[in-house]
Amino acid sequence: MAPATAWLLAMLVLPLVVVVVFSFGERAAAGGYSAAFTFENFANLGTRWAAFQNTLMLAPAGTILCLLIAYPLAYYLAIKADARWRTLLLILVIVPFWTSILIRSYAWIYLLGGQGIPKLLSTFGLGNPRLINTPFAVLTGIVYGYLPLMVFPIYVSLERLDKRLLEASADLGSPPWRSFLQVTLPLSMPGVATGCMLVFILLMGEFLIPAMLGGGKVFFVGNALVDLFLQSRNWPFGAAVAVALVVVMLVTVTLYMRLTRRWAGARDEVALM
Amino acid sequence: MRTYAIAVYLFLYIPIGVIAIFSFNAGRHAAQFQGFSTQWYGKALSNPFVMEALQTSATVATVSAALATVAGTLAALALQGVTGRPRIIFDALIYVAVMVPGIVIGISTLIALVTLFDFLNPVLSALWPLAGAAPKLNLGTGTLIAAHGLFAMALVVIIVRARVSGMDRSLIEASADLGATPWGTFRQVTLPQIAPAILAGFLLSFTFSFDDFIIAFFVAGSETTLPIYVFSSIRRGVTPEINAIGTMVLAASLVVLIAAQAILQRGRRRET
């Protein structure tokens, strides 16, 4: 355990402490950091408000879209699909998540760009809408990238569901939609809560999808951070933005967990694959 | 219901398929298929920048996954006997490592290491006992391995720990009662039970490191990994060469992942 602890301390705890310390510092003349204790960086956070606003709109929107698309699929896989194919079908959903998100987002540059879907639509006389570099493109990329992460926990909670409960509900005369609303849906809530939390957390720190599909028009806090650290080299202000991002994340996730606490077990079920 | 599922699978796989198809396009044109050709694969594989980036990525992924697997497995095994506050702190750190956005890990590692190196390099050159200039600490392969390995190790701890806690403890006791040494018990009882999880952890760590862009973007220094190369090429425009590289990367990760999944599934089945 000692090597693991040393690794965590050197590469996780130390850097996070440095970020917090730097966020109270000043920008050195040539860029980088000069020691100081000031709240100025935090006072200036308003200048990056647009990035926070986009993130706080598109991250929840992307999470909800993922949920709406993932739930029926998870339901199909756990309850309707042929048991022989179930494992294979599930693997087919999970595998894309572990392949390069860079290349999967690149595919959408291809599909949404001028030569892709817009051209296809215009040959059918459906106009020639601009799709790339819009919030629509970013949301498409988000759903494409994170759908697997939402399907898996919902699948797990639906699969564990005691099917006899559904039979009992039917025997007692409830129509299928009512069994779904009163039995299946409530019992799958731990999976829904886990999936939403995982997707939301990852979306809050997203950089790549807006950078590739948002074309500088739709940008997240992550894009602001890259700009501050690698272009303008304003480390203290960048550190303050990073601290603010983590604080916003912690606050929303804590509130969310408070709200979902009654769906017991949701917290500990961090499914990674 | 079934139609819906098919639609979602199409949504998941059509974009990948499009890239794969156009990587065999004879022409440069992005949207018109002008005949079958493997020329872009040849171009990609003979491009020295691509090959160098590939080599860096493969080295970093192999070394970081190997170190992470060893450290993570040892930690997961040691955790069995750890309770109370140390356990809570360790678990919390593992969760922080997984949950903090990659971009925050990237920037914090960048500024911490640059600051540390700026401080250490003068000290090192002042204390250097041999002739010639002292080696300079820089961002590069080493820092990539350390940063990727951190996340990968957390992953290995989570995967292996799940397996360890599902392990049948009575077998270990039986082995000890029958006179096996602790090492013998570990090698003949514990290791076979957790081996699938260790291997799956290694493969997932490798894939993570090989595909990671955002952490590498910050801590790679002057090195270029394959995702960094691809990202900067895309900025310059869509080319069939990128399609070929992308198809190869996707194919390679598919093979690794299916292997990891198969290993994990078999492990689970044996358990029941």
Tab-separated table of C-alpha atoms in Angstrom, chain B:
chain	number	residue	atom	x	y	z
B	1	MET	CA	-38.560	-1.548	-28.275
B	2	ARG	CA	-36.328	-3.641	-30.437
B	3	THR	CA	-36.364	-1.098	-33.238
B	4	TYR	CA	-35.362	1.519	-30.726
B	5	ALA	CA	-32.426	-0.576	-29.536
B	6	ILE	CA	-31.286	-1.113	-33.124
B	7	ALA	CA	-31.492	2.642	-33.734
B	8	VAL	CA	-29.288	3.341	-30.717
B	9	TYR	CA	-26.732	0.759	-31.846
B	10	LEU	CA	-26.699	2.368	-35.276
B	11	PHE	CA	-26.152	5.743	-33.624
B	12	LEU	CA	-23.227	4.279	-31.667
B	13	TYR	CA	-21.548	2.520	-34.546
B	14	ILE	CA	-22.328	4.469	-37.749
B	15	PRO	CA	-19.880	7.312	-36.994
B	16	ILE	CA	-17.094	4.817	-36.309
B	17	GLY	CA	-18.058	2.947	-39.465
B	18	VAL	CA	-17.964	6.109	-41.565
B	19	ILE	CA	-14.410	6.822	-40.443
B	20	ALA	CA	-13.369	3.264	-41.180
B	21	ILE	CA	-14.943	3.339	-44.650
B	22	PHE	CA	-13.421	6.652	-45.624
B	23	SER	CA	-10.003	5.538	-44.434
B	24	PHE	CA	-10.041	3.248	-47.477
B	25	ASN	CA	-11.015	6.070	-49.820
B	26	ALA	CA	-8.736	6.357	-52.825
B	27	GLY	CA	-9.310	10.089	-53.206
B	28	ARG	CA	-8.696	13.015	-50.882
B	29	HIS	CA	-12.312	14.056	-51.039
B	30	ALA	CA	-13.924	13.948	-47.613
B	31	ALA	CA	-17.458	13.006	-48.641
B	32	GLN	CA	-17.182	11.087	-51.889
B	33	PHE	CA	-15.933	7.556	-52.016
B	34	GLN	CA	-13.628	7.393	-55.027
B	35	GLY	CA	-12.574	3.774	-54.975
B	36	PHE	CA	-10.873	1.416	-52.581
B	37	SER	CA	-7.292	2.007	-51.551
B	38	THR	CA	-5.037	1.371	-48.584
B	39	GLN	CA	-2.707	4.207	-49.498
B	40	TRP	CA	-3.609	6.308	-46.441
B	41	TYR	CA	-2.531	3.513	-44.142
B	42	GLY	CA	0.800	3.425	-45.954
B	43	LYS	CA	1.098	7.200	-45.687
B	44	ALA	CA	0.256	7.168	-41.976
B	45	LEU	CA	2.662	4.353	-41.176
B	46	SER	CA	5.533	5.937	-43.083
B	47	ASN	CA	4.999	9.373	-41.512
B	48	PRO	CA	7.886	9.774	-39.018
B	49	PHE	CA	5.825	12.105	-36.778
B	50	VAL	CA	3.062	9.517	-36.520
B	51	MET	CA	5.491	6.721	-35.764
B	52	GLU	CA	7.310	8.751	-33.115
B	53	ALA	CA	4.018	9.724	-31.465
B	54	LEU	CA	2.886	6.104	-31.597
B	55	GLN	CA	6.101	4.971	-29.959
B	56	THR	CA	5.752	7.547	-27.162
B	57	SER	CA	2.122	6.567	-26.582
B	58	ALA	CA	2.917	2.848	-26.543
B	59	THR	CA	5.840	3.308	-24.134
B	60	VAL	CA	3.887	5.530	-21.766
B	61	ALA	CA	0.839	3.241	-21.847
B	62	THR	CA	2.852	0.069	-21.232
B	63	VAL	CA	5.012	1.425	-18.418
B	64	SER	CA	2.253	3.369	-16.662
B	65	ALA	CA	-0.165	0.424	-16.882
B	66	ALA	CA	2.460	-1.996	-15.563
B	67	LEU	CA	3.430	0.221	-12.619
B	68	ALA	CA	-0.216	1.012	-11.874
B	69	THR	CA	-1.143	-2.670	-11.942
B	70	VAL	CA	1.604	-3.618	-9.491
B	71	ALA	CA	0.984	-0.718	-7.089
B	72	GLY	CA	-2.801	-0.981	-7.395
B	73	THR	CA	-2.908	-4.735	-6.828
B	74	LEU	CA	-0.595	-4.528	-3.818
B	75	ALA	CA	-2.775	-1.759	-2.377
B	76	ALA	CA	-6.006	-3.674	-3.012
B	77	LEU	CA	-4.579	-6.727	-1.239
B	78	ALA	CA	-3.156	-4.717	1.655
B	79	LEU	CA	-6.484	-2.898	2.103
B	80	GLN	CA	-8.079	-6.113	3.371
B	81	GLY	CA	-6.290	-5.643	6.678
B	82	VAL	CA	-6.709	-1.864	6.908
B	83	THR	CA	-9.598	-0.357	8.838
B	84	GLY	CA	-10.473	2.892	10.568
B	85	ARG	CA	-9.110	6.266	9.594
B	86	PRO	CA	-6.269	5.176	7.247
B	87	ARG	CA	-8.789	3.160	5.280
B	88	ILE	CA	-11.217	6.063	5.022
B	89	ILE	CA	-8.467	8.429	3.884
B	90	PHE	CA	-7.120	5.991	1.302
B	91	ASP	CA	-10.575	5.267	-0.105
B	92	ALA	CA	-11.289	8.984	-0.288
B	93	LEU	CA	-8.060	9.612	-2.210
B	94	ILE	CA	-8.907	6.860	-4.685
B	95	TYR	CA	-12.311	8.410	-5.287
B	96	VAL	CA	-10.786	11.873	-5.667
B	97	ALA	CA	-8.313	10.473	-8.228
B	98	VAL	CA	-11.178	9.046	-10.276
B	99	MET	CA	-13.644	11.887	-9.837
B	100	VAL	CA	-11.586	15.069	-10.243
B	101	PRO	CA	-11.882	16.088	-13.905
B	102	GLY	CA	-8.900	15.098	-16.051
B	103	ILE	CA	-8.400	18.711	-16.997
B	104	VAL	CA	-7.949	19.743	-13.348
B	105	ILE	CA	-5.528	16.841	-12.796
B	106	GLY	CA	-3.686	17.981	-15.925
B	107	ILE	CA	-3.259	21.625	-14.978
B	108	SER	CA	-2.483	20.941	-11.321
B	109	THR	CA	0.167	18.383	-12.266
B	110	LEU	CA	1.614	20.827	-14.792
B	111	ILE	CA	2.010	23.736	-12.409
B	112	ALA	CA	3.147	21.578	-9.488
B	113	LEU	CA	5.815	19.812	-11.510
B	114	VAL	CA	7.058	22.908	-13.326
B	115	THR	CA	7.378	24.723	-9.999
B	116	LEU	CA	9.098	21.743	-8.405
B	117	PHE	CA	11.515	21.331	-11.322
B	118	ASP	CA	12.334	25.060	-11.348
B	119	PHE	CA	13.311	24.679	-7.730
B	120	LEU	CA	15.163	21.351	-8.050
B	121	ASN	CA	17.131	21.961	-11.243
B	122	PRO	CA	19.482	24.669	-9.795
B	123	VAL	CA	19.955	22.552	-6.656
B	124	LEU	CA	20.734	19.533	-8.768
B	125	SER	CA	23.286	21.325	-10.940
B	126	ALA	CA	24.948	22.861	-7.848
B	127	LEU	CA	25.267	19.461	-6.166
B	128	TRP	CA	26.155	17.457	-9.274
B	129	PRO	CA	29.342	15.575	-8.390
B	130	LEU	CA	30.406	14.397	-11.849
B	131	ALA	CA	31.960	16.258	-14.730
B	132	GLY	CA	29.622	17.789	-17.267
B	133	ALA	CA	26.205	19.323	-16.856
B	134	ALA	CA	23.720	17.848	-14.428
B	135	PRO	CA	20.622	16.226	-15.966
B	136	LYS	CA	17.680	18.567	-16.100
B	137	LEU	CA	14.270	17.509	-14.852
B	138	ASN	CA	11.703	18.230	-17.529
B	139	LEU	CA	8.162	17.440	-18.509
B	140	GLY	CA	8.135	14.461	-20.847
B	141	THR	CA	7.761	10.705	-20.893
B	142	GLY	CA	8.447	10.396	-17.154
B	143	THR	CA	5.795	12.896	-16.112
B	144	LEU	CA	3.318	11.344	-18.565
B	145	ILE	CA	3.881	7.944	-16.951
B	146	ALA	CA	3.483	9.353	-13.438
B	147	ALA	CA	0.268	11.227	-14.294
B	148	HIS	CA	-1.376	8.463	-16.335
B	149	GLY	CA	-0.293	5.859	-13.812
B	150	LEU	CA	-2.071	7.715	-11.028
B	151	PHE	CA	-5.509	7.442	-12.617
B	152	ALA	CA	-4.771	3.923	-13.827
B	153	MET	CA	-3.740	2.834	-10.336
B	154	ALA	CA	-7.004	4.112	-8.869
B	155	LEU	CA	-8.799	2.091	-11.552
B	156	VAL	CA	-6.819	-1.055	-10.710
B	157	VAL	CA	-7.491	-0.618	-6.978
B	158	ILE	CA	-11.242	-0.386	-7.623
B	159	ILE	CA	-11.362	-3.370	-9.987
B	160	VAL	CA	-9.067	-5.667	-7.978
B	161	ARG	CA	-10.601	-4.696	-4.630
B	162	ALA	CA	-14.048	-5.708	-5.889
B	163	ARG	CA	-12.618	-9.101	-6.770
B	164	VAL	CA	-10.694	-9.486	-3.512
B	165	SER	CA	-13.780	-8.768	-1.441
B	166	GLY	CA	-15.740	-11.360	-3.423
B	167	MET	CA	-13.046	-13.954	-2.805
B	168	ASP	CA	-13.767	-17.046	-0.751
B	169	ARG	CA	-11.779	-16.492	2.471
B	170	SER	CA	-12.250	-20.079	3.634
B	171	LEU	CA	-9.971	-21.281	0.823
B	172	ILE	CA	-7.130	-19.176	2.214
B	173	GLU	CA	-7.715	-20.542	5.698
B	174	ALA	CA	-7.890	-24.080	4.342
B	175	SER	CA	-4.636	-23.566	2.495
B	176	ALA	CA	-2.938	-22.300	5.680
B	177	ASP	CA	-4.389	-25.181	7.720
B	178	LEU	CA	-2.976	-27.621	5.205
B	179	GLY	CA	0.475	-26.198	5.869
B	180	ALA	CA	1.061	-23.867	2.929
B	181	THR	CA	3.378	-20.903	3.481
B	182	PRO	CA	1.779	-17.451	3.108
B	183	TRP	CA	3.609	-17.036	-0.217
B	184	GLY	CA	2.454	-20.468	-1.353
B	185	THR	CA	-1.117	-19.592	-0.432
B	186	PHE	CA	-0.858	-16.312	-2.302
B	187	ARG	CA	0.568	-17.908	-5.427
B	188	GLN	CA	-1.695	-20.963	-5.525
B	189	VAL	CA	-4.958	-19.693	-4.018
B	190	THR	CA	-5.223	-15.904	-4.036
B	191	LEU	CA	-3.487	-15.085	-7.309
B	192	PRO	CA	-5.498	-17.459	-9.537
B	193	GLN	CA	-8.695	-15.984	-8.103
B	194	ILE	CA	-7.785	-12.360	-8.669
B	195	ALA	CA	-5.743	-12.808	-11.866
B	196	PRO	CA	-8.648	-11.942	-14.220
B	197	ALA	CA	-9.220	-8.665	-12.377
B	198	ILE	CA	-5.494	-7.835	-12.463
B	199	LEU	CA	-5.266	-8.517	-16.183
B	200	ALA	CA	-8.446	-6.575	-16.916
B	201	GLY	CA	-7.093	-3.713	-14.801
B	202	PHE	CA	-3.883	-3.699	-16.801
B	203	LEU	CA	-5.691	-3.695	-20.138
B	204	LEU	CA	-8.064	-0.906	-19.117
B	205	SER	CA	-5.138	1.122	-17.761
B	206	PHE	CA	-3.300	0.650	-21.028
B	207	THR	CA	-6.332	1.750	-23.041
B	208	PHE	CA	-6.901	4.749	-20.809
B	209	SER	CA	-3.322	5.941	-21.160
B	210	PHE	CA	-3.149	5.226	-24.880
B	211	ASP	CA	-6.344	7.205	-25.555
B	212	ASP	CA	-5.931	10.004	-23.029
B	213	PHE	CA	-5.658	13.430	-24.536
B	214	ILE	CA	-6.387	15.983	-21.845
B	215	ILE	CA	-3.854	15.018	-19.158
B	216	ALA	CA	-1.159	14.409	-21.763
B	217	PHE	CA	-1.894	17.782	-23.353
B	218	PHE	CA	-0.641	19.461	-20.169
B	219	VAL	CA	2.120	17.202	-18.873
B	220	ALA	CA	3.722	15.960	-22.108
B	221	GLY	CA	6.144	18.894	-22.347
B	222	SER	CA	7.849	18.677	-25.735
B	223	GLU	CA	6.777	15.061	-26.277
B	224	THR	CA	3.911	14.249	-28.631
B	225	THR	CA	1.571	11.353	-27.940
B	226	LEU	CA	-0.672	9.937	-30.653
B	227	PRO	CA	-3.845	11.693	-29.405
B	228	ILE	CA	-1.938	14.998	-29.240
B	229	TYR	CA	-0.739	14.465	-32.813
B	230	VAL	CA	-4.258	13.625	-33.984
B	231	PHE	CA	-5.772	16.622	-32.178
B	232	SER	CA	-3.334	19.085	-33.716
B	233	SER	CA	-3.802	17.533	-37.175
B	234	ILE	CA	-7.576	17.835	-36.920
B	235	ARG	CA	-7.113	21.516	-36.135
B	236	ARG	CA	-5.436	21.818	-39.532
B	237	GLY	CA	-8.274	20.046	-41.306
B	238	VAL	CA	-9.862	16.664	-41.941
B	239	THR	CA	-7.625	14.304	-43.914
B	240	PRO	CA	-7.938	10.649	-44.962
B	241	GLU	CA	-4.683	10.012	-43.105
B	242	ILE	CA	-6.398	10.864	-39.809
B	243	ASN	CA	-9.177	8.449	-40.770
B	244	ALA	CA	-6.597	5.709	-41.217
B	245	ILE	CA	-4.894	6.467	-37.880
B	246	GLY	CA	-8.272	6.684	-36.164
B	247	THR	CA	-9.392	3.356	-37.599
B	248	MET	CA	-6.185	1.675	-36.449
B	249	VAL	CA	-6.490	3.145	-32.944
B	250	LEU	CA	-10.156	2.107	-32.693
B	251	ALA	CA	-9.392	-1.391	-33.969
B	252	ALA	CA	-6.518	-1.794	-31.506
B	253	SER	CA	-8.599	-0.629	-28.541
B	254	LEU	CA	-11.504	-2.841	-29.599
B	255	VAL	CA	-9.244	-5.886	-29.525
B	256	VAL	CA	-7.805	-4.959	-26.113
B	257	LEU	CA	-11.255	-4.190	-24.677
B	258	ILE	CA	-12.938	-7.304	-25.920
B	259	ALA	CA	-10.058	-9.268	-24.389
B	260	ALA	CA	-10.508	-7.413	-21.067
B	261	GLN	CA	-14.268	-7.991	-21.097
B	262	ALA	CA	-13.900	-11.664	-21.969
B	263	ILE	CA	-11.404	-12.131	-19.136
B	264	LEU	CA	-13.640	-10.378	-16.623
B	265	GLN	CA	-16.736	-12.276	-17.732
B	266	ARG	CA	-14.975	-15.609	-17.516
B	267	GLY	CA	-13.762	-14.706	-14.045
B	268	ARG	CA	-17.312	-13.877	-12.993
B	269	ARG	CA	-18.722	-17.056	-14.438
B	270	ARG	CA	-16.147	-19.211	-12.675
B	271	GLU	CA	-17.208	-17.616	-9.432
B	272	THR	CA	-20.843	-18.604	-9.687
